């Protein structure tokens, strides 16, 4: 699958917009902390989107790196962010 720059742009501007306040507070310290070994949650999901990695594999990587969420929560997060970013890329291509 060809990576669309519109996907990167959307993800950079809107990633994690749908997180609840509780979800945000649980992930606040790891969402964008690029200094962490293994990268931030945002960085891992972004890399997965850009490389066309299956969101479930992205979720497994998040689970290996962090213990802030249950596996099913990382799966939901990776699927949701990937789907919304890809949808934005498709919408941009159709303009």
Tab-separated table of C-alpha atoms in Angstrom:
chain	number	residue	atom	x	y	z
A	1	UNK	CA	0.000	0.000	0.000
A	2	UNK	CA	1.348	3.401	-0.977
A	3	UNK	CA	1.751	5.788	1.929
A	4	UNK	CA	-0.160	9.013	1.407
A	5	UNK	CA	1.301	12.217	2.909
A	6	UNK	CA	-2.255	13.298	3.806
A	7	UNK	CA	-2.322	10.421	6.277
A	8	UNK	CA	0.809	11.733	7.991
A	9	UNK	CA	-0.593	15.258	8.076
A	10	UNK	CA	-3.919	14.152	9.546
A	11	UNK	CA	-2.246	11.958	12.131
A	12	UNK	CA	0.051	14.806	13.190
A	13	UNK	CA	-2.879	17.153	13.684
A	14	UNK	CA	-5.601	14.865	15.034
A	15	UNK	CA	-4.037	11.783	16.593
A	16	UNK	CA	-5.677	10.788	19.866
A	17	UNK	CA	-8.411	13.449	19.594
A	18	UNK	CA	-11.005	10.841	20.499
A	19	UNK	CA	-9.362	9.699	23.726
A	20	UNK	CA	-11.481	10.200	26.809
A	21	UNK	CA	-10.146	12.314	29.655
A	22	UNK	CA	-9.388	9.117	31.555
A	23	UNK	CA	-7.589	7.614	28.554
A	24	UNK	CA	-5.604	10.796	28.086
A	25	UNK	CA	-4.547	10.900	31.708
A	26	UNK	CA	-3.489	7.231	31.663
A	27	UNK	CA	-1.373	7.731	28.545
A	28	UNK	CA	-0.188	11.321	29.063
A	29	UNK	CA	3.364	10.393	29.989
A	30	UNK	CA	3.919	8.048	27.041
A	31	UNK	CA	1.832	9.463	24.185
A	32	UNK	CA	4.472	11.766	22.778
A	33	UNK	CA	7.594	11.037	24.848
A	34	UNK	CA	10.052	10.315	22.033
A	35	UNK	CA	12.917	10.022	24.530
A	36	UNK	CA	11.599	6.687	25.806
A	37	UNK	CA	13.469	3.608	24.610
A	38	UNK	CA	11.281	2.052	21.942
A	39	UNK	CA	9.615	5.371	21.145
A	40	UNK	CA	6.389	7.045	22.105
A	41	UNK	CA	2.931	5.604	21.553
A	42	UNK	CA	2.425	8.204	18.845
A	43	UNK	CA	5.730	7.283	17.201
A	44	UNK	CA	5.004	3.547	17.227
A	45	UNK	CA	1.542	4.030	15.726
A	46	UNK	CA	2.848	6.557	13.184
A	47	UNK	CA	5.582	4.146	12.075
A	48	UNK	CA	3.016	1.365	11.772
A	49	UNK	CA	0.775	3.522	9.598
A	50	UNK	CA	3.658	4.644	7.378
A	51	UNK	CA	5.011	1.115	6.977
A	52	UNK	CA	1.581	-0.410	6.390
A	53	UNK	CA	1.878	-2.626	9.460
A	54	UNK	CA	-1.243	-4.443	10.592
A	55	UNK	CA	-2.753	-2.493	13.518
A	56	UNK	CA	-2.824	-5.669	15.607
A	57	UNK	CA	0.950	-5.997	15.246
A	58	UNK	CA	1.280	-2.324	16.219
A	59	UNK	CA	-0.850	-3.084	19.284
A	60	UNK	CA	1.403	-6.014	20.205
A	61	UNK	CA	4.442	-3.734	19.968
A	62	UNK	CA	2.724	-1.180	22.209
A	63	UNK	CA	1.961	-3.946	24.699
A	64	UNK	CA	5.612	-5.053	24.691
A	65	UNK	CA	6.807	-1.496	25.324
A	66	UNK	CA	4.250	-0.290	27.865
A	67	UNK	CA	2.104	-1.561	30.704
A	68	UNK	CA	-0.238	1.445	30.873
A	69	UNK	CA	-3.097	-0.285	29.018
A	70	UNK	CA	-4.446	-3.792	28.674
A	71	UNK	CA	-3.722	-5.563	25.376
A	72	UNK	CA	-7.293	-5.085	24.150
A	73	UNK	CA	-7.035	-1.343	24.846
A	74	UNK	CA	-3.847	-1.026	22.806
A	75	UNK	CA	-5.548	-3.010	20.027
A	76	UNK	CA	-8.499	-0.621	20.058
A	77	UNK	CA	-6.187	2.416	20.107
A	78	UNK	CA	-4.036	1.167	17.209
A	79	UNK	CA	-7.062	0.157	15.100
A	80	UNK	CA	-8.885	3.428	15.715
A	81	UNK	CA	-5.957	5.746	15.012
A	82	UNK	CA	-4.929	3.774	11.922
A	83	UNK	CA	-8.468	3.710	10.526
A	84	UNK	CA	-9.081	7.425	11.036
A	85	UNK	CA	-5.712	8.370	9.509
A	86	UNK	CA	-6.251	6.128	6.484
A	87	UNK	CA	-9.782	7.425	6.025
A	88	UNK	CA	-8.437	10.987	5.957
A	89	UNK	CA	-5.872	9.972	3.338
A	90	UNK	CA	-8.537	8.399	1.154
A	91	UNK	CA	-10.761	11.476	1.468
A	92	UNK	CA	-7.825	13.685	0.438
A	93	UNK	CA	-7.116	11.519	-2.614
A	94	UNK	CA	-10.740	11.757	-3.715
A	95	UNK	CA	-10.766	15.572	-3.674
